[in-house]
PDB file of C-alpha atoms and ligand atoms in Angstrom:
ATOM      1  CA  MET A   1      -0.109  -0.067   0.025  1.00  0.00           C
ATOM      2  CA  LEU A   2       1.287   3.401  -0.748  1.00  0.00           C
ATOM      3  CA  LEU A   3      -0.501   5.124   2.069  1.00  0.00           C
ATOM      4  CA  GLU A   4      -1.617   3.543   5.394  1.00  0.00           C
ATOM      5  CA  ILE A   5      -3.481   4.899   8.317  1.00  0.00           C
ATOM      6  CA  GLU A   6      -3.417   2.639  11.471  1.00  0.00           C
ATOM      7  CA  ASP A   7      -6.025   3.301  14.347  1.00  0.00           C
ATOM      8  CA  ILE A   8      -5.593   7.173  14.202  1.00  0.00           C
ATOM      9  CA  HIS A   9      -7.055   9.268  16.826  1.00  0.00           C
ATOM     10  CA  VAL A  10      -7.270  12.959  16.431  1.00  0.00           C
ATOM     11  CA  HIS A  11      -8.506  15.580  18.855  1.00  0.00           C
ATOM     12  CA  TYR A  12      -9.573  19.181  18.956  1.00  0.00           C
ATOM     13  CA  GLY A  13      -9.113  20.081  22.208  1.00  0.00           C
ATOM     14  CA  LYS A  14     -11.107  17.721  24.517  1.00  0.00           C
ATOM     15  CA  ILE A  15     -13.214  16.888  21.215  1.00  0.00           C
ATOM     16  CA  ALA A  16     -12.454  13.498  19.768  1.00  0.00           C
ATOM     17  CA  ALA A  17     -12.539  13.941  15.885  1.00  0.00           C
ATOM     18  CA  LEU A  18     -11.156  10.529  15.057  1.00  0.00           C
ATOM     19  CA  LYS A  19     -11.622   7.812  17.008  1.00  0.00           C
ATOM     20  CA  GLY A  20      -9.481   5.131  15.345  1.00  0.00           C
ATOM     21  CA  ILE A  21      -9.451   5.083  11.545  1.00  0.00           C
ATOM     22  CA  THR A  22      -7.763   2.558   9.757  1.00  0.00           C
ATOM     23  CA  ALA A  23      -7.489   2.793   6.104  1.00  0.00           C
ATOM     24  CA  SER A  24      -5.212   2.671   3.047  1.00  0.00           C
ATOM     25  CA  VAL A  25      -4.529   3.632  -0.204  1.00  0.00           C
ATOM     26  CA  GLY A  26      -2.904   1.461  -3.062  1.00  0.00           C
ATOM     27  CA  GLN A  27      -0.581   2.784  -5.647  1.00  0.00           C
ATOM     28  CA  GLY A  28      -2.772   3.783  -8.844  1.00  0.00           C
ATOM     29  CA  GLU A  29      -5.926   3.946  -6.871  1.00  0.00           C
ATOM     30  CA  ILE A  30      -8.654   6.189  -6.430  1.00  0.00           C
ATOM     31  CA  VAL A  31     -10.101   6.115  -2.866  1.00  0.00           C
ATOM     32  CA  THR A  32     -12.921   7.934  -1.831  1.00  0.00           C
ATOM     33  CA  LEU A  33     -14.050   8.775   1.998  1.00  0.00           C
ATOM     34  CA  ILE A  34     -17.651   9.727   2.428  1.00  0.00           C
ATOM     35  CA  GLY A  35     -19.674  10.751   5.125  1.00  0.00           C
ATOM     36  CA  ALA A  36     -22.045  13.237   6.837  1.00  0.00           C
ATOM     37  CA  ASN A  37     -21.042  16.471   7.784  1.00  0.00           C
ATOM     38  CA  GLY A  38     -18.628  16.175  11.030  1.00  0.00           C
ATOM     39  CA  ALA A  39     -17.915  12.415  10.329  1.00  0.00           C
ATOM     40  CA  GLY A  40     -14.284  13.433  10.155  1.00  0.00           C
ATOM     41  CA  LYS A  41     -13.316  13.200   6.610  1.00  0.00           C
ATOM     42  CA  THR A  42     -11.656  16.628   6.480  1.00  0.00           C
ATOM     43  CA  THR A  43      -9.552  15.750   9.402  1.00  0.00           C
ATOM     44  CA  THR A  44      -8.618  12.837   8.054  1.00  0.00           C
ATOM     45  CA  LEU A  45      -6.918  14.502   5.173  1.00  0.00           C
ATOM     46  CA  LYS A  46      -5.600  17.088   7.679  1.00  0.00           C
ATOM     47  CA  THR A  47      -3.968  14.451   9.812  1.00  0.00           C
ATOM     48  CA  ILE A  48      -2.169  12.831   6.445  1.00  0.00           C
ATOM     49  CA  SER A  49      -0.864  16.095   5.226  1.00  0.00           C
ATOM     50  CA  GLY A  50       0.365  17.115   8.575  1.00  0.00           C
ATOM     51  CA  LEU A  51      -1.868  19.992   9.284  1.00  0.00           C
ATOM     52  CA  ARG A  52      -3.280  18.267  12.464  1.00  0.00           C
ATOM     53  CA  PRO A  53      -1.273  16.219  14.985  1.00  0.00           C
ATOM     54  CA  LEU A  54      -2.320  12.415  15.996  1.00  0.00           C
ATOM     55  CA  THR A  55      -3.261  11.678  19.471  1.00  0.00           C
ATOM     56  CA  SER A  56      -2.417   8.027  18.795  1.00  0.00           C
ATOM     57  CA  GLY A  57      -1.955   5.711  15.794  1.00  0.00           C
ATOM     58  CA  ALA A  58       0.291   5.874  12.825  1.00  0.00           C
ATOM     59  CA  ILE A  59       0.740   6.877   9.369  1.00  0.00           C
ATOM     60  CA  ARG A  60       2.911   5.301   6.698  1.00  0.00           C
ATOM     61  CA  PHE A  61       3.608   6.457   3.444  1.00  0.00           C
ATOM     62  CA  ASP A  62       5.654   4.729   0.673  1.00  0.00           C
ATOM     63  CA  GLY A  63       7.196   2.420   3.277  1.00  0.00           C
ATOM     64  CA  ALA A  64       8.176   4.846   5.791  1.00  0.00           C
ATOM     65  CA  ASP A  65       6.336   5.975   9.352  1.00  0.00           C
ATOM     66  CA  ILE A  66       5.711   9.596   8.467  1.00  0.00           C
ATOM     67  CA  SER A  67       3.697  10.128  11.732  1.00  0.00           C
ATOM     68  CA  ALA A  68       6.037  12.547  13.156  1.00  0.00           C
ATOM     69  CA  MET A  69       7.085  14.214  10.050  1.00  0.00           C
ATOM     70  CA  ARG A  70       6.610  17.890   9.252  1.00  0.00           C
ATOM     71  CA  GLY A  71       4.049  18.959   6.784  1.00  0.00           C
ATOM     72  CA  HIS A  72       6.295  20.443   4.567  1.00  0.00           C
ATOM     73  CA  LYS A  73       8.703  17.142   4.380  1.00  0.00           C
ATOM     74  CA  ARG A  74       5.268  15.244   3.460  1.00  0.00           C
ATOM     75  CA  VAL A  75       4.879  17.514   0.491  1.00  0.00           C
ATOM     76  CA  LEU A  76       8.450  16.823  -0.730  1.00  0.00           C
ATOM     77  CA  ALA A  77       7.858  12.931   0.019  1.00  0.00           C
ATOM     78  CA  GLY A  78       4.994  13.078  -2.492  1.00  0.00           C
ATOM     79  CA  ILE A  79       1.811  13.937  -0.553  1.00  0.00           C
ATOM     80  CA  GLY A  80       0.127  16.702  -2.519  1.00  0.00           C
ATOM     81  CA  GLN A  81      -3.107  18.560  -1.107  1.00  0.00           C
ATOM     82  CA  ALA A  82      -5.566  20.773  -2.952  1.00  0.00           C
ATOM     83  CA  PRO A  83      -7.462  21.864   0.474  1.00  0.00           C
ATOM     84  CA  GLU A  84     -10.975  22.754   1.105  1.00  0.00           C
ATOM     85  CA  GLY A  85     -11.565  26.430   0.742  1.00  0.00           C
ATOM     86  CA  ARG A  86      -8.765  26.332  -2.106  1.00  0.00           C
ATOM     87  CA  GLY A  87      -6.239  28.735  -0.393  1.00  0.00           C
ATOM     88  CA  ILE A  88      -4.617  30.192  -3.559  1.00  0.00           C
ATOM     89  CA  PHE A  89      -2.621  33.622  -3.362  1.00  0.00           C
ATOM     90  CA  PRO A  90      -5.415  36.117  -4.525  1.00  0.00           C
ATOM     91  CA  GLY A  91      -2.960  38.691  -5.510  1.00  0.00           C
ATOM     92  CA  MET A  92      -0.503  36.460  -7.902  1.00  0.00           C
ATOM     93  CA  THR A  93      -1.507  35.454 -11.265  1.00  0.00           C
ATOM     94  CA  VAL A  94      -2.636  32.054 -12.186  1.00  0.00           C
ATOM     95  CA  GLU A  95       0.887  31.258 -13.349  1.00  0.00           C
ATOM     96  CA  GLU A  96       2.674  32.361 -10.379  1.00  0.00           C
ATOM     97  CA  ASN A  97       0.171  30.368  -8.293  1.00  0.00           C
ATOM     98  CA  LEU A  98       1.105  27.213 -10.038  1.00  0.00           C
ATOM     99  CA  GLN A  99       4.691  28.036  -9.999  1.00  0.00           C
ATOM    100  CA  MET A 100       4.343  28.333  -6.054  1.00  0.00           C
ATOM    101  CA  GLY A 101       3.087  24.853  -6.137  1.00  0.00           C
ATOM    102  CA  ALA A 102       6.731  23.777  -7.507  1.00  0.00           C
ATOM    103  CA  TYR A 103       8.732  25.817  -5.147  1.00  0.00           C
ATOM    104  CA  ALA A 104      10.341  22.952  -3.235  1.00  0.00           C
ATOM    105  CA  ARG A 105      11.356  21.288  -6.372  1.00  0.00           C
ATOM    106  CA  LYS A 106      14.885  21.374  -7.658  1.00  0.00           C
ATOM    107  CA  ASP A 107      14.188  20.208 -11.225  1.00  0.00           C
ATOM    108  CA  ASP A 108      12.294  22.332 -13.908  1.00  0.00           C
ATOM    109  CA  PRO A 109       8.749  22.109 -13.554  1.00  0.00           C
ATOM    110  CA  SER A 110       8.022  23.337 -17.148  1.00  0.00           C
ATOM    111  CA  LYS A 111       6.787  19.762 -17.822  1.00  0.00           C
ATOM    112  CA  GLU A 112       4.324  19.621 -15.219  1.00  0.00           C
ATOM    113  CA  LEU A 113       3.188  23.338 -15.938  1.00  0.00           C
ATOM    114  CA  ALA A 114       2.504  22.428 -19.418  1.00  0.00           C
ATOM    115  CA  GLU A 115       0.546  19.164 -18.304  1.00  0.00           C
ATOM    116  CA  VAL A 116      -1.635  21.467 -15.846  1.00  0.00           C
ATOM    117  CA  TYR A 117      -2.424  23.620 -18.849  1.00  0.00           C
ATOM    118  CA  GLU A 118      -3.345  20.738 -20.692  1.00  0.00           C
ATOM    119  CA  LEU A 119      -5.600  19.267 -18.008  1.00  0.00           C
ATOM    120  CA  PHE A 120      -7.169  22.690 -17.307  1.00  0.00           C
ATOM    121  CA  PRO A 121      -7.251  24.805 -20.810  1.00  0.00           C
ATOM    122  CA  ARG A 122      -9.045  27.369 -18.837  1.00  0.00           C
ATOM    123  CA  LEU A 123      -5.939  28.226 -16.564  1.00  0.00           C
ATOM    124  CA  ALA A 124      -3.873  28.253 -19.768  1.00  0.00           C
ATOM    125  CA  GLU A 125      -6.271  31.095 -21.186  1.00  0.00           C
ATOM    126  CA  ARG A 126      -6.199  33.013 -18.037  1.00  0.00           C
ATOM    127  CA  LYS A 127      -2.429  32.520 -16.905  1.00  0.00           C
ATOM    128  CA  SER A 128      -1.958  36.217 -16.546  1.00  0.00           C
ATOM    129  CA  GLN A 129      -5.027  37.023 -14.520  1.00  0.00           C
ATOM    130  CA  ALA A 130      -4.815  37.431 -10.660  1.00  0.00           C
ATOM    131  CA  GLY A 131      -6.133  34.527  -8.977  1.00  0.00           C
ATOM    132  CA  GLY A 132      -8.323  36.029  -6.896  1.00  0.00           C
ATOM    133  CA  THR A 133     -10.467  37.289  -9.688  1.00  0.00           C
ATOM    134  CA  MET A 134     -10.946  33.908 -11.041  1.00  0.00           C
ATOM    135  CA  SER A 135     -14.418  32.189 -10.468  1.00  0.00           C
ATOM    136  CA  GLY A 136     -15.080  29.697  -7.608  1.00  0.00           C
ATOM    137  CA  GLY A 137     -14.626  26.794 -10.290  1.00  0.00           C
ATOM    138  CA  GLU A 138     -11.513  28.375 -11.565  1.00  0.00           C
ATOM    139  CA  GLN A 139      -9.877  28.751  -8.234  1.00  0.00           C
ATOM    140  CA  GLN A 140     -10.913  25.257  -7.700  1.00  0.00           C
ATOM    141  CA  MET A 141      -8.958  23.977 -10.768  1.00  0.00           C
ATOM    142  CA  LEU A 142      -6.047  26.442  -9.959  1.00  0.00           C
ATOM    143  CA  ALA A 143      -5.770  24.589  -6.457  1.00  0.00           C
ATOM    144  CA  ILE A 144      -5.581  21.355  -8.024  1.00  0.00           C
ATOM    145  CA  GLY A 145      -3.139  22.184 -10.636  1.00  0.00           C
ATOM    146  CA  ARG A 146      -1.187  24.015  -7.950  1.00  0.00           C
ATOM    147  CA  ALA A 147      -0.975  20.608  -5.846  1.00  0.00           C
ATOM    148  CA  LEU A 148       0.080  18.628  -9.070  1.00  0.00           C
ATOM    149  CA  MET A 149       2.977  21.112  -9.721  1.00  0.00           C
ATOM    150  CA  ALA A 150       4.791  19.327  -6.673  1.00  0.00           C
ATOM    151  CA  LYS A 151       4.429  16.127  -8.712  1.00  0.00           C
ATOM    152  CA  PRO A 152       2.782  14.205  -5.998  1.00  0.00           C
ATOM    153  CA  LYS A 153       2.661  10.494  -5.684  1.00  0.00           C
ATOM    154  CA  VAL A 154      -0.745  10.981  -4.025  1.00  0.00           C
ATOM    155  CA  LEU A 155      -3.246  13.740  -4.584  1.00  0.00           C
ATOM    156  CA  LEU A 156      -5.500  14.429  -1.380  1.00  0.00           C
ATOM    157  CA  LEU A 157      -8.506  16.124  -2.780  1.00  0.00           C
ATOM    158  CA  ASP A 158     -11.041  17.909  -0.045  1.00  0.00           C
ATOM    159  CA  GLU A 159     -14.507  18.546  -1.750  1.00  0.00           C
ATOM    160  CA  PRO A 160     -13.135  19.594  -5.171  1.00  0.00           C
ATOM    161  CA  SER A 161     -16.864  19.854  -6.266  1.00  0.00           C
ATOM    162  CA  MET A 162     -17.996  21.855  -3.603  1.00  0.00           C
ATOM    163  CA  GLY A 163     -19.783  25.418  -4.809  1.00  0.00           C
ATOM    164  CA  LEU A 164     -19.427  24.362  -8.447  1.00  0.00           C
ATOM    165  CA  ALA A 165     -21.984  24.852 -11.007  1.00  0.00           C
ATOM    166  CA  PRO A 166     -23.481  21.353 -12.160  1.00  0.00           C
ATOM    167  CA  MET A 167     -21.862  21.287 -15.572  1.00  0.00           C
ATOM    168  CA  LEU A 168     -18.463  22.191 -13.864  1.00  0.00           C
ATOM    169  CA  VAL A 169     -18.813  19.389 -11.311  1.00  0.00           C
ATOM    170  CA  GLN A 170     -19.048  16.607 -14.042  1.00  0.00           C
ATOM    171  CA  GLN A 171     -15.956  18.200 -15.379  1.00  0.00           C
ATOM    172  CA  ILE A 172     -13.937  18.132 -12.370  1.00  0.00           C
ATOM    173  CA  PHE A 173     -14.674  14.283 -11.706  1.00  0.00           C
ATOM    174  CA  THR A 174     -13.608  13.541 -15.258  1.00  0.00           C
ATOM    175  CA  ILE A 175     -10.478  15.528 -14.695  1.00  0.00           C
ATOM    176  CA  ILE A 176      -9.791  13.613 -11.545  1.00  0.00           C
ATOM    177  CA  GLN A 177     -10.143  10.324 -13.248  1.00  0.00           C
ATOM    178  CA  GLU A 178      -7.518  11.866 -16.109  1.00  0.00           C
ATOM    179  CA  ILE A 179      -5.087  12.539 -13.330  1.00  0.00           C
ATOM    180  CA  ASN A 180      -5.343   9.269 -11.934  1.00  0.00           C
ATOM    181  CA  ARG A 181      -5.112   7.747 -15.386  1.00  0.00           C
ATOM    182  CA  ARG A 182      -1.776   9.700 -15.981  1.00  0.00           C
ATOM    183  CA  GLY A 183      -0.482   7.877 -12.622  1.00  0.00           C
ATOM    184  CA  VAL A 184      -1.425   9.841  -9.612  1.00  0.00           C
ATOM    185  CA  THR A 185      -2.988   8.057  -6.544  1.00  0.00           C
ATOM    186  CA  VAL A 186      -6.011   9.748  -5.355  1.00  0.00           C
ATOM    187  CA  LEU A 187      -7.559  10.082  -1.890  1.00  0.00           C
ATOM    188  CA  LEU A 188     -10.973  12.042  -2.479  1.00  0.00           C
ATOM    189  CA  VAL A 189     -13.473  13.581   0.226  1.00  0.00           C
ATOM    190  CA  GLU A 190     -16.694  14.326  -1.253  1.00  0.00           C
ATOM    191  CA  GLN A 191     -19.990  15.380  -0.177  1.00  0.00           C
ATOM    192  CA  ASN A 192     -21.069  14.260  -3.454  1.00  0.00           C
ATOM    193  CA  ALA A 193     -21.027  10.450  -2.763  1.00  0.00           C
ATOM    194  CA  GLN A 194     -22.716   9.343  -5.892  1.00  0.00           C
ATOM    195  CA  GLN A 195     -19.928  10.896  -8.202  1.00  0.00           C
ATOM    196  CA  ALA A 196     -17.361  10.005  -6.131  1.00  0.00           C
ATOM    197  CA  LEU A 197     -18.123   6.391  -6.119  1.00  0.00           C
ATOM    198  CA  GLN A 198     -18.687   6.343  -9.940  1.00  0.00           C
ATOM    199  CA  ILE A 199     -15.089   7.387 -10.193  1.00  0.00           C
ATOM    200  CA  ALA A 200     -13.246   5.658  -7.134  1.00  0.00           C
ATOM    201  CA  HIS A 201     -12.033   2.050  -7.015  1.00  0.00           C
ATOM    202  CA  ARG A 202     -12.698   1.636  -3.238  1.00  0.00           C
ATOM    203  CA  ALA A 203     -14.316   3.761  -0.559  1.00  0.00           C
ATOM    204  CA  TYR A 204     -14.665   3.894   3.321  1.00  0.00           C
ATOM    205  CA  VAL A 205     -17.884   5.254   5.050  1.00  0.00           C
ATOM    206  CA  LEU A 206     -17.011   7.416   7.927  1.00  0.00           C
ATOM    207  CA  GLU A 207     -19.577   7.982  10.790  1.00  0.00           C
ATOM    208  CA  THR A 208     -18.551  10.104  13.922  1.00  0.00           C
ATOM    209  CA  GLY A 209     -14.913   9.535  13.567  1.00  0.00           C
ATOM    210  CA  ARG A 210     -15.205   5.659  12.765  1.00  0.00           C
ATOM    211  CA  VAL A 211     -14.880   3.709   9.626  1.00  0.00           C
ATOM    212  CA  VAL A 212     -18.230   2.057   9.803  1.00  0.00           C
ATOM    213  CA  LYS A 213     -17.892   0.298   5.846  1.00  0.00           C
ATOM    214  CA  SER A 214     -15.158  -0.284   3.533  1.00  0.00           C
ATOM    215  CA  ALA A 215     -15.798  -2.069   0.287  1.00  0.00           C
ATOM    216  CA  PRO A 216     -15.224  -1.554  -3.528  1.00  0.00           C
ATOM    217  CA  ALA A 217     -16.750   1.741  -4.886  1.00  0.00           C
ATOM    218  CA  ALA A 218     -19.338  -0.117  -6.985  1.00  0.00           C
ATOM    219  CA  ASP A 219     -20.646  -2.349  -4.386  1.00  0.00           C
ATOM    220  CA  LEU A 220     -21.289   0.512  -2.067  1.00  0.00           C
ATOM    221  CA  LEU A 221     -23.385   2.428  -5.071  1.00  0.00           C
ATOM    222  CA  ASP A 222     -25.596  -0.902  -4.955  1.00  0.00           C
ATOM    223  CA  ASP A 223     -25.758  -1.005  -0.925  1.00  0.00           C
ATOM    224  CA  PRO A 224     -29.065  -0.135   0.310  1.00  0.00           C
ATOM    225  CA  GLU A 225     -27.935   1.551   3.458  1.00  0.00           C
ATOM    226  CA  VAL A 226     -25.319   3.526   1.734  1.00  0.00           C
ATOM    227  CA  ARG A 227     -28.015   4.376  -0.972  1.00  0.00           C
ATOM    228  CA  ALA A 228     -30.510   5.462   1.692  1.00  0.00           C
ATOM    229  CA  ALA A 229     -27.808   7.415   3.618  1.00  0.00           C
ATOM    230  CA  TYR A 230     -25.955   8.897   1.310  1.00  0.00           C
ATOM    231  CA  LEU A 231     -27.166   8.922  -2.111  1.00  0.00           C
ATOM    232  CA  GLY A 232     -30.763  10.150  -1.642  1.00  0.00           C
ATOM    233  CA  GLY A 233     -31.869   6.557  -2.828  1.00  0.00           C
ATOM    234  CA  ASP A 234     -34.478   4.140  -2.068  1.00  0.00           C
TER     235      ASP A 234
HETATM  236  P1  ATP B   1     -17.313  18.489   6.824  1.00  0.00           P
HETATM  237  O1  ATP B   1     -17.899  17.773   5.425  1.00  0.00           O
HETATM  238  O2  ATP B   1     -18.591  19.020   7.543  1.00  0.00           O
HETATM  239  O3  ATP B   1     -16.230  19.053   6.659  1.00  0.00           O
HETATM  240  P2  ATP B   1     -15.979  16.198   7.856  1.00  0.00           P
HETATM  241  O4  ATP B   1     -16.335  14.938   7.668  1.00  0.00           O
HETATM  242  O5  ATP B   1     -15.162  16.646   7.041  1.00  0.00           O
HETATM  243  O6  ATP B   1     -17.236  17.229   7.618  1.00  0.00           O
HETATM  244  P3  ATP B   1     -14.576  17.436   9.980  1.00  0.00           P
HETATM  245  O7  ATP B   1     -14.481  18.595   9.607  1.00  0.00           O
HETATM  246  O8  ATP B   1     -13.260  16.357   9.888  1.00  0.00           O
HETATM  247  O9  ATP B   1     -15.535  16.293   9.373  1.00  0.00           O
HETATM  248  O10 ATP B   1     -14.834  17.247  11.470  1.00  0.00           O
HETATM  249  C1  ATP B   1     -14.691  16.167  12.467  1.00  0.00           C
HETATM  250  C2  ATP B   1     -15.384  16.431  14.106  1.00  0.00           C
HETATM  251  O11 ATP B   1     -14.295  17.158  14.465  1.00  0.00           O
HETATM  252  C3  ATP B   1     -16.624  17.119  13.906  1.00  0.00           C
HETATM  253  O12 ATP B   1     -17.089  16.819  15.157  1.00  0.00           O
HETATM  254  C4  ATP B   1     -16.019  18.461  14.004  1.00  0.00           C
HETATM  255  O13 ATP B   1     -17.067  19.581  14.711  1.00  0.00           O
HETATM  256  C5  ATP B   1     -14.972  18.547  14.605  1.00  0.00           C
HETATM  257  N1  ATP B   1     -13.974  19.759  14.313  1.00  0.00           N
HETATM  258  C6  ATP B   1     -13.554  20.036  13.105  1.00  0.00           C
HETATM  259  N2  ATP B   1     -12.724  21.031  13.290  1.00  0.00           N
HETATM  260  C7  ATP B   1     -12.722  21.511  14.222  1.00  0.00           C
HETATM  261  C8  ATP B   1     -11.970  22.694  15.026  1.00  0.00           C
HETATM  262  N3  ATP B   1     -11.245  23.498  14.139  1.00  0.00           N
HETATM  263  N4  ATP B   1     -12.215  22.833  16.371  1.00  0.00           N
HETATM  264  C9  ATP B   1     -13.084  21.983  17.057  1.00  0.00           C
HETATM  265  N5  ATP B   1     -13.692  20.958  16.563  1.00  0.00           N
HETATM  266  C10 ATP B   1     -13.491  20.714  15.276  1.00  0.00           C
END
């Protein structure tokens, strides 16, 4: 497995947000975490990227225990993240934002820049425009593009479809699949469970800080409990 989290517990003060989550992501997979608001999806991603400390448990990446590794080292190790809320630099141009994603690399990032522009032609058209003047959907694309500039082995995506117009939602899921086809492993957090399960290989269902189900994504699309709780189904 490329990424493994083992029995992780995470607290905000006295509040236990994660109560022993165990999950893994294999090389080349798209794995999705689904669950209601507050289930712990965002916290799981933040803990993997090093933004939240572990109370207990372990995180292993690419064969090494990274539980105590600082966040920027995890980026260097190959963990890329496009955070919820996007976090782009509003005063910088689109291209400068993308270049920031490659700041820690010692090699020339022009190949990745061309790939990002190929994946997101909109960013190429707007490369000289200030990031802050882009639409919500464009900023989301920019955040994903910036994460790709670091050449991640795994890309952590937090609600990439949030706030997007329906047409763009479809587009973003197609792009995530394409990124995966190009060799990037993906761990995807989504409210939009239907679409996430359609592109994922495997999925974990989180409830109040615990994993309550884990299965191939296609099985969960047919699971009556999952349909009733998360897919607005019968
Ligand atoms: P959402 O989709 O709403 O982001 P989520 O599944 O990502 O939900 P988390 O954001 O990980 O859930 O939250 C897990 C738990 O931790 C919730 O009970 C939440 O209230 C709590 N929590 C999250 N962030 C904080 C914080 N900064 N301070 C205190 N509690 C927090």
